[in-house]
Coordinates of C-alpha atoms in Angstrom, one line a residue:
M1 CA 33.7 -10.7 -25.7
S2 CA 30.5 -11.7 -27.1
K3 CA 28.7 -8.7 -29.3
P4 CA 26.0 -7.0 -27.3
D5 CA 22.7 -7.0 -28.8
Q6 CA 21.8 -3.6 -29.6
S7 CA 18.0 -2.0 -28.8
N8 CA 15.9 -0.5 -32.0
T9 CA 17.2 2.7 -31.2
G10 CA 20.9 1.8 -32.5
R11 CA 22.2 2.2 -28.9
L12 CA 23.3 -0.5 -26.8
P13 CA 21.2 -1.2 -23.7
P14 CA 23.2 0.2 -20.4
F15 CA 25.3 -2.6 -19.1
S16 CA 28.9 -2.2 -17.5
A17 CA 31.1 -5.4 -18.5
E18 CA 33.6 -4.5 -16.0
A19 CA 31.8 -4.7 -13.2
E20 CA 29.8 -8.2 -14.4
Q21 CA 33.3 -9.5 -14.7
G22 CA 34.4 -8.2 -11.2
V23 CA 31.2 -9.8 -9.6
L24 CA 32.5 -13.1 -10.9
G25 CA 35.8 -12.9 -10.0
C26 CA 35.0 -11.9 -6.3
I27 CA 32.9 -15.0 -6.1
M28 CA 35.7 -17.2 -7.2
L29 CA 38.3 -15.6 -5.2
D30 CA 35.8 -15.6 -1.9
P31 CA 32.7 -17.8 -2.8
V32 CA 31.5 -18.0 0.9
E33 CA 31.1 -14.4 1.7
S34 CA 30.9 -13.4 -1.9
M35 CA 27.6 -15.4 -3.3
G36 CA 25.6 -14.5 -0.2
R37 CA 26.1 -11.3 -0.8
C38 CA 25.2 -11.5 -4.4
L39 CA 22.2 -13.7 -3.9
E40 CA 20.8 -10.9 -1.5
K41 CA 21.9 -8.0 -3.8
L42 CA 21.0 -9.0 -7.3
Q43 CA 17.2 -9.2 -6.9
G44 CA 16.8 -10.0 -11.1
G45 CA 19.4 -13.4 -10.2
S46 CA 21.6 -14.4 -13.4
A47 CA 19.0 -11.9 -15.6
S48 CA 20.9 -8.9 -13.4
F49 CA 24.0 -9.5 -15.5
Y50 CA 24.0 -8.4 -19.5
D51 CA 26.6 -10.5 -21.4
K52 CA 25.3 -14.1 -22.1
R53 CA 28.3 -15.5 -20.6
H54 CA 27.9 -13.8 -17.5
Q55 CA 24.4 -15.3 -17.1
V56 CA 25.8 -19.1 -17.7
I57 CA 28.4 -18.7 -15.1
F58 CA 26.0 -17.2 -12.8
D59 CA 23.5 -19.8 -13.2
V60 CA 26.1 -22.6 -12.8
M61 CA 27.4 -20.8 -9.7
Q62 CA 24.4 -20.7 -7.6
A63 CA 23.6 -24.5 -8.6
M64 CA 27.2 -25.4 -7.0
D65 CA 26.4 -23.1 -4.1
A66 CA 23.1 -24.4 -3.0
S67 CA 24.8 -27.9 -3.4
N68 CA 27.8 -26.5 -1.2
L69 CA 30.2 -27.3 -4.1
P70 CA 33.7 -25.4 -3.8
I71 CA 33.5 -22.8 -6.6
D72 CA 37.0 -22.2 -8.1
V73 CA 38.3 -22.2 -11.6
I74 CA 38.6 -26.2 -11.8
T75 CA 35.4 -27.0 -10.6
L76 CA 33.6 -24.8 -12.1
Q77 CA 35.1 -25.5 -15.8
Q78 CA 34.1 -29.2 -14.9
R79 CA 30.5 -28.2 -14.1
L80 CA 30.2 -26.2 -17.4
S81 CA 31.8 -29.0 -19.5
D82 CA 29.2 -31.6 -18.0
A83 CA 26.5 -29.5 -18.8
S84 CA 28.0 -28.9 -22.2
Q85 CA 28.0 -25.5 -21.5
L86 CA 31.6 -24.3 -21.3
E87 CA 31.5 -22.9 -24.9
A88 CA 28.6 -20.5 -24.0
A89 CA 30.6 -19.5 -21.0
G90 CA 33.3 -18.2 -23.1
G91 CA 35.7 -21.2 -22.7
L92 CA 38.2 -22.2 -20.1
S93 CA 40.9 -19.1 -20.9
Y94 CA 37.6 -16.8 -20.3
L95 CA 36.9 -18.4 -16.9
A96 CA 40.8 -18.5 -15.9
S97 CA 40.7 -14.6 -16.4
L98 CA 38.3 -13.7 -14.2
P99 CA 39.8 -13.6 -10.5
D100 CA 42.4 -11.6 -12.4
A101 CA 40.0 -9.0 -13.3
V102 CA 39.7 -7.8 -9.8
P103 CA 42.5 -7.0 -7.1
S104 CA 40.5 -7.8 -4.2
A105 CA 36.8 -9.0 -3.6
A106 CA 36.4 -6.4 -1.1
N107 CA 35.6 -4.2 -3.7
L108 CA 32.4 -6.6 -4.6
A109 CA 29.5 -4.3 -2.7
H110 CA 30.8 -1.4 -5.5
Y111 CA 30.3 -4.0 -8.5
L112 CA 26.9 -5.3 -7.5
D113 CA 25.7 -1.4 -7.3
I114 CA 26.5 -0.7 -10.7
I115 CA 25.0 -3.9 -12.0
S116 CA 22.0 -3.5 -9.9
E117 CA 21.4 0.0 -11.4
K118 CA 22.5 -1.1 -15.0
Y119 CA 19.6 -3.8 -14.7
T120 CA 16.7 -1.5 -13.7
H121 CA 17.8 1.0 -16.7
R122 CA 17.8 -1.9 -18.7
R123 CA 14.1 -3.4 -17.4
V124 CA 12.6 0.5 -17.5
I125 CA 14.2 0.4 -21.4
D126 CA 12.3 -2.7 -22.0
V127 CA 8.9 -1.7 -19.8
C128 CA 8.7 1.6 -22.2
S129 CA 9.6 -0.2 -25.8
K130 CA 7.1 -3.0 -24.7
A131 CA 4.2 0.0 -24.5
I132 CA 5.7 1.7 -27.4
A133 CA 5.1 -0.9 -29.6
R134 CA 1.5 -1.8 -28.0
V135 CA 0.6 2.0 -28.9
Y136 CA 0.9 1.1 -32.5
D137 CA 0.1 -2.2 -32.8
R138 CA -3.4 -2.1 -30.2
P139 CA -4.1 1.8 -30.1
D140 CA -7.7 1.2 -28.7
E141 CA -6.1 -0.7 -25.4
A142 CA -5.1 3.0 -24.1
G143 CA -6.9 1.8 -20.3
S144 CA -4.9 -1.3 -20.1
L145 CA -1.8 -0.3 -21.2
L146 CA -1.5 2.7 -18.8
D147 CA -2.4 -0.7 -16.1
D148 CA 0.3 -2.6 -17.6
V149 CA 3.1 0.3 -17.8
E150 CA 2.0 1.3 -14.1
R151 CA 2.4 -2.1 -12.4
D152 CA 5.3 -2.6 -14.6
I153 CA 7.0 0.0 -13.7
L154 CA 5.9 -0.2 -9.8
A155 CA 7.2 -3.8 -9.8
I156 CA 10.5 -2.5 -10.7
G157 CA 10.6 -0.1 -7.8
D158 CA 9.1 -2.6 -5.6
Q159 CA 12.1 -5.2 -6.9
R160 CA 14.6 -2.2 -6.5
D161 CA 13.9 -1.4 -2.7
M162 CA 13.8 -5.4 -1.3
G163 CA 17.0 -6.4 0.6
S164 CA 17.2 -3.4 3.7
E165 CA 18.0 -4.3 6.5
A166 CA 18.9 -2.9 10.1
T167 CA 21.4 -4.3 12.8
G168 CA 20.5 -4.2 16.4
K169 CA 22.1 -1.2 17.0
D170 CA 20.2 0.2 13.9
L171 CA 16.8 -1.0 15.8
A172 CA 17.7 0.4 19.3
R173 CA 18.8 3.6 18.2
S174 CA 15.5 4.2 16.0
F175 CA 13.4 3.2 19.2
T176 CA 15.0 5.3 21.3
S177 CA 14.7 8.3 19.1
D178 CA 11.1 7.6 18.9
F179 CA 10.8 7.0 22.7
E180 CA 12.3 10.2 23.5
A181 CA 10.3 11.8 20.7
Q182 CA 7.2 10.7 22.4
A183 CA 8.4 12.0 26.2
R184 CA 8.6 15.3 24.3
G185 CA 5.0 14.9 23.1
E186 CA 6.5 14.8 19.3
H187 CA 5.1 11.3 18.9
K188 CA 4.2 10.5 15.0
A189 CA 0.4 9.1 15.9
V190 CA -2.3 11.4 14.1
S191 CA -5.1 12.0 15.6
T192 CA -8.7 10.8 14.9
G193 CA -10.6 13.6 16.4
F194 CA -12.5 11.3 18.8
W195 CA -10.7 10.9 22.1
N196 CA -12.0 7.7 22.9
L197 CA -10.9 6.1 19.8
D198 CA -7.4 7.7 20.4
N199 CA -7.1 6.4 23.8
T200 CA -7.5 2.9 22.3
L201 CA -5.3 3.2 19.6
R202 CA -2.6 4.0 22.0
G203 CA -2.4 8.0 20.7
G204 CA -3.8 7.7 17.3
L205 CA -3.2 6.2 13.8
K206 CA 0.3 5.5 13.5
P207 CA 2.3 5.2 10.1
G208 CA 2.5 1.9 8.4
Q209 CA -1.1 1.0 9.8
L210 CA -3.9 -0.6 8.2
F211 CA -7.1 0.3 9.8
V212 CA -10.1 -1.1 8.8
I213 CA -13.6 0.0 9.5
A214 CA -16.9 -2.4 8.7
A215 CA -20.3 -2.3 9.0
R216 CA -23.4 -3.2 7.3
P217 CA -25.0 -0.7 4.7
G218 CA -26.7 2.0 6.3
M219 CA -24.6 2.5 9.7
G220 CA -22.4 5.5 8.6
K221 CA -19.3 4.2 8.0
S222 CA -18.7 6.8 5.4
A223 CA -19.8 9.4 7.5
F224 CA -17.4 8.1 9.9
A225 CA -14.4 7.9 7.7
E226 CA -15.3 11.7 7.0
R227 CA -15.2 12.7 9.9
I228 CA -12.1 11.2 11.0
T229 CA -10.3 12.2 7.8
T230 CA -11.8 15.9 7.9
S231 CA -10.5 16.4 11.7
I232 CA -7.3 15.2 10.6
A233 CA -6.9 17.5 7.9
S234 CA -8.2 20.4 9.7
A235 CA -5.3 19.6 12.6
G236 CA -3.0 20.3 9.5
T237 CA -2.1 17.2 8.0
P238 CA -3.1 16.9 4.4
V239 CA -5.4 13.6 3.5
G240 CA -6.0 11.9 0.4
I241 CA -8.9 10.1 -0.4
F242 CA -10.0 7.4 -2.6
S243 CA -13.9 7.5 -3.2
L244 CA -14.9 4.2 -5.2
E245 CA -18.5 4.8 -4.4
M246 CA -19.4 8.3 -3.7
S247 CA -18.5 11.5 -6.4
Q248 CA -16.6 14.3 -5.5
Q249 CA -19.8 16.1 -5.4
E250 CA -21.1 13.5 -2.7
W251 CA -17.9 14.2 -0.9
T252 CA -18.1 17.5 -1.0
E253 CA -22.0 17.7 0.6
R254 CA -21.4 15.8 3.6
I255 CA -18.4 17.8 4.4
V256 CA -20.2 20.9 4.1
S257 CA -23.1 19.5 5.7
S258 CA -21.0 18.4 9.0
L259 CA -19.1 21.6 9.2
S260 CA -21.9 23.7 9.1
G261 CA -24.6 21.3 11.0
V262 CA -27.2 22.1 8.1
D263 CA -29.0 19.4 7.0
V264 CA -27.6 17.7 3.9
G265 CA -31.4 17.6 2.4
K266 CA -31.7 21.4 1.8
F267 CA -28.7 21.2 -0.7
V268 CA -30.8 19.8 -3.4
G269 CA -34.1 21.5 -3.9
C270 CA -33.9 23.9 -1.4
K271 CA -32.3 27.4 -0.6
P272 CA -31.2 27.7 2.5
E273 CA -31.5 31.1 4.4
G274 CA -30.3 33.4 7.1
A275 CA -28.5 31.5 9.7
E276 CA -28.2 28.4 7.9
S277 CA -26.9 30.2 4.6
E278 CA -24.1 31.8 6.8
A279 CA -23.2 28.4 7.8
I280 CA -22.6 27.1 4.6
L281 CA -20.4 29.9 3.6
A282 CA -18.4 29.2 6.4
A283 CA -18.1 25.7 6.0
H284 CA -17.1 26.1 2.3
R285 CA -14.2 28.7 3.2
K286 CA -12.9 26.3 5.4
L287 CA -13.2 23.0 3.4
A288 CA -11.4 25.5 0.6
R289 CA -8.6 25.9 3.2
L290 CA -8.4 22.1 4.0
P291 CA -5.1 20.0 2.7
L292 CA -7.6 17.4 1.3
W293 CA -7.3 15.8 -2.3
I294 CA -9.8 13.3 -3.3
D295 CA -10.0 10.7 -6.5
A296 CA -13.1 9.6 -7.3
S297 CA -12.5 7.5 -10.0
P298 CA -14.2 4.2 -10.2
G299 CA -12.8 0.8 -10.5
R300 CA -9.2 1.3 -9.0
T301 CA -6.8 -1.2 -8.3
V302 CA -4.7 -1.3 -5.7
A303 CA -1.5 -0.6 -7.8
Q304 CA -3.1 2.8 -9.3
M305 CA -3.9 4.1 -5.7
Q306 CA -0.6 3.3 -4.7
A307 CA 1.0 4.9 -7.4
I308 CA -1.3 8.3 -6.9
A309 CA -0.8 7.8 -3.1
R310 CA 2.9 8.0 -3.7
R311 CA 2.6 11.1 -6.0
W312 CA 0.5 12.9 -3.4
K313 CA 2.9 11.9 -0.1
A314 CA 5.7 13.2 -2.7
R315 CA 4.1 16.6 -4.2
N316 CA 1.8 17.6 -0.7
G317 CA 3.0 15.9 2.0
V318 CA 0.1 13.7 2.3
G319 CA 0.2 11.8 5.8
V320 CA -3.2 9.6 5.9
I321 CA -5.2 7.7 2.8
G322 CA -8.5 6.9 3.2
I323 CA -10.5 4.5 1.0
D324 CA -14.2 3.8 0.8
Y325 CA -14.5 1.3 0.1
L326 CA -12.7 -2.0 -0.3
Q327 CA -14.9 -4.1 -2.1
Y328 CA -15.0 -1.7 -4.5
I329 CA -11.2 -2.4 -5.3
E330 CA -10.6 -3.7 -8.9
A331 CA -8.2 -6.9 -8.7
G332 CA -5.5 -6.7 -10.4
R333 CA -3.8 -9.2 -12.6
G334 CA -2.8 -12.3 -10.2
S335 CA -5.2 -12.1 -8.0
G336 CA -6.6 -14.8 -8.7
K337 CA -10.2 -15.9 -10.1
D338 CA -12.2 -16.4 -6.9
R339 CA -13.4 -13.1 -5.3
R340 CA -12.2 -14.5 -1.7
E341 CA -8.8 -14.7 -3.2
Q342 CA -8.7 -11.4 -4.6
V343 CA -9.9 -9.6 -1.9
D344 CA -7.0 -11.1 0.3
A345 CA -4.8 -10.2 -2.4
I346 CA -6.2 -6.5 -2.6
S347 CA -6.2 -6.2 1.5
R348 CA -2.6 -7.5 1.5
G349 CA -1.6 -4.8 -1.2
L350 CA -3.3 -2.0 1.1
K351 CA -1.3 -3.4 4.2
L352 CA 2.1 -3.2 2.2
M353 CA 1.2 0.3 0.7
A354 CA 0.9 1.6 4.2
K355 CA 4.0 0.1 4.9
E356 CA 5.9 1.1 1.7
L357 CA 4.5 5.1 2.5
Q358 CA 4.9 5.1 6.0
L359 CA 1.2 6.2 6.7
P360 CA -1.7 5.2 8.0
V361 CA -4.5 3.6 5.7
I362 CA -8.1 3.7 6.4
V363 CA -10.3 1.7 4.9
L364 CA -13.9 1.0 5.1
A365 CA -15.2 -2.8 4.3
Q366 CA -18.7 -4.5 4.5
L367 CA -20.0 -6.9 6.7
N368 CA -21.9 -10.1 5.4
R369 CA -25.4 -10.6 6.3
N370 CA -25.0 -13.3 8.9
I371 CA -24.9 -10.5 11.6
E372 CA -28.8 -9.4 10.9
N373 CA -30.0 -13.3 11.4
E374 CA -29.1 -13.0 15.0
K375 CA -30.5 -9.6 16.6
G376 CA -28.6 -8.2 19.7
R377 CA -25.2 -9.7 18.4
K378 CA -22.4 -8.1 18.1
P379 CA -20.1 -7.9 14.9
R380 CA -16.7 -10.6 14.6
L381 CA -14.1 -10.3 12.8
S382 CA -15.6 -13.5 11.0
D383 CA -18.5 -11.3 9.9
L384 CA -16.2 -9.7 7.3
R385 CA -17.8 -9.9 3.8
E386 CA -15.9 -12.2 1.4
S387 CA -12.5 -12.5 2.8
G388 CA -10.3 -13.6 5.9
G389 CA -7.4 -11.9 4.7
I390 CA -8.9 -8.5 5.7
E391 CA -8.8 -9.4 9.5
Q392 CA -5.1 -10.9 9.1
N393 CA -3.7 -7.8 7.2
A394 CA -5.4 -5.4 9.0
D395 CA -3.8 -3.8 12.1
I396 CA -6.7 -2.2 13.5
A397 CA -10.3 -3.8 12.8
A398 CA -13.2 -1.9 14.1
F399 CA -16.9 -2.4 13.6
L400 CA -19.9 0.4 13.5
Y401 CA -23.3 -1.3 14.9
N402 CA -26.5 -0.5 16.5
P403 CA -26.1 -1.3 20.2
N404 CA -30.4 -1.5 19.9
S405 CA -30.6 -4.3 17.4
A406 CA -32.0 -6.5 19.5
D407 CA -35.2 -4.4 19.9
D408 CA -38.0 -4.9 17.0
K409 CA -38.2 -1.2 16.1
E410 CA -35.5 0.0 13.8
P411 CA -34.5 3.3 14.2
S412 CA -35.4 6.1 11.5
P413 CA -33.0 6.5 9.1
Y414 CA -33.3 10.6 9.9
E415 CA -33.0 10.0 13.6
K416 CA -30.2 11.1 15.8
R417 CA -28.9 7.8 17.2
E418 CA -26.2 6.2 19.3
V419 CA -24.0 4.0 17.3
R420 CA -21.2 1.7 18.9
L421 CA -17.4 1.1 17.3
L422 CA -16.0 -2.4 18.7
V423 CA -12.5 -2.5 18.1
S424 CA -12.1 -6.4 17.9
K425 CA -8.5 -5.9 16.6
N426 CA -5.9 -4.0 18.1
R427 CA -2.0 -4.7 17.4
K428 CA -0.3 -1.6 19.5
G429 CA -3.3 -1.3 21.7
P430 CA -6.5 -3.1 23.8
Q431 CA -8.7 -5.3 21.8
G432 CA -12.7 -5.1 22.5
A433 CA -12.8 -1.7 23.6
D434 CA -16.7 -0.8 23.0
L435 CA -16.7 3.2 22.0
R436 CA -20.2 5.2 22.0
F437 CA -21.0 7.6 19.5
T438 CA -23.6 9.8 18.3
F439 CA -24.4 9.8 14.8
D440 CA -26.9 12.5 13.4
P441 CA -27.6 11.1 10.1
T442 CA -29.2 14.3 8.5
I443 CA -25.9 16.1 8.6
T444 CA -24.0 13.0 8.4
R445 CA -21.5 13.9 11.6
F446 CA -20.5 11.8 14.3
D447 CA -19.9 13.3 17.6
Q448 CA -18.3 11.8 21.2
F449 CA -21.6 10.2 22.8
S450 CA -23.9 12.6 24.6
P451 CA -27.3 11.2 26.0
I452 CA -30.0 12.2 23.2
S453 CA -33.1 14.0 24.3
R454 CA -36.1 12.1 22.8
D455 CA -38.1 15.1 23.6
A456 CA -36.7 17.5 21.0

C-alpha cells in the first residue's frame, strides 16, 4: 500500500483502507448495481477515497460506467494501461486482489457509510488547518476568516445531507399523518394573528415556506412584520428576527408601542404619565416573557443567518424567522457581480434555509419606483426591486399598498389609515386576495380592518 500522508500534527488523517478496497471490490463484483449507489452516496467523487491508488481506479471506473463499458479486472487493467495509469493504480496484481477483499457486494452500503464519514472528518480537519494558518499569516482578517470558515463548514454539512430520498410508500404515510393531524386540529401551520391572512394562507404559515412582504418606503412593512412576529411569539412559538436596518432599541420601542398603544414618539424626550405609564410597564412585562430573539448586526450574509437560525432552532426551538429586509443582506462569495444576480442568489438562499430548517421565513423587500409613476395601480410581481428571482423563489409574495393612492392628497405620516395587502403569489392557496387592514403609524400597529372615523 502507498504510504499515507501525515498531517502537520504527526497523526494520520481519518480513513479506512479496508472500506475503500471493499467499495472498489463491490463495483468489480456487481458494477451495474454498485456504481449507481456509489455515485449517489459519494458526494466528493474520487476525493472521497484517501488512498491515491483508489482515487485513480474510481475515476477510471466512473468514465467506463458513463460510456456503458463493462467493468472487470481485465477491462479495467486495459483502460488504465491505455492511460498510462496502471502503475499509479497499484498494478495488475493489486487490481486482481480487490474483488477478493469483499465476501459479497451486499456489504456495499456499510462500506460507503464508512468512507463518507471519514471523508467528512478529513474535510473538517482541512478547513480548520487552513483557518489556523490564516490566523498566523493574516491576523488582521478576523471578520473574513470567520465568514470563510462558517461558509466552508456549512458547505460540508449541506453536501453531507444530500441524497435523501423517499419512496411512494413513505410519501403516502407522511401525507396520511399530516392529513389526520389537520383533521384533529393539530396542523403545523403557524397563525399570523390576522384571520383574513390565515384564511388566504389555508391556516397560516407552513414549514419550509418563504413569505415575501414587499412595499414602497413608508408603507409600514416593518410594522406589519413586527405585528405578525409578536403575535406568533405571544401564541407560544419562538421567533428569531434578523434586523438589518433597525437597531434592537428601535425594535423594542416599536413592540412596546404596539403592545401598549402609546405613541412611539413619547419614548424620546417625553415622559408618559398615568394610564400611559401603566400601559408601557404592562407591555414591558409582556415583552420580557416573549420567546423572541433579535440579531441586529448589519451586513449579514445568508450563510451567517442560516448558521444563527440553525443554532436558534436547536437551542431555543425557534419556529419562525423574520428578516428586515432582503435588499440589506450582503451577497456571499460566488453570488455574481451584478446586483440582480446577487439578489437572485440571496432569495434562493433564503428559500433553501426555510426548506432545510423546516420553518417559515418571513422576509421584507422593497418595491421599485415604477409603481409611483402610475397613480392608482396595484403592485405587481414585476415591481419587486432588483430581481425576478424573488418572485420565483417565494412561496408567498404579498404587497402592502395604499388603496387611495389615486387621490391627489397623500395621507399624513401620523394619520390612522387603511392599508391593503395584495397576495399576488400563493402556492398553497388562492392568489389575488386583497386584504384590508388598519394601520396606526403613531403606535406602529396593524389591526384587522375597521372603519376609520374621520371625526376623531
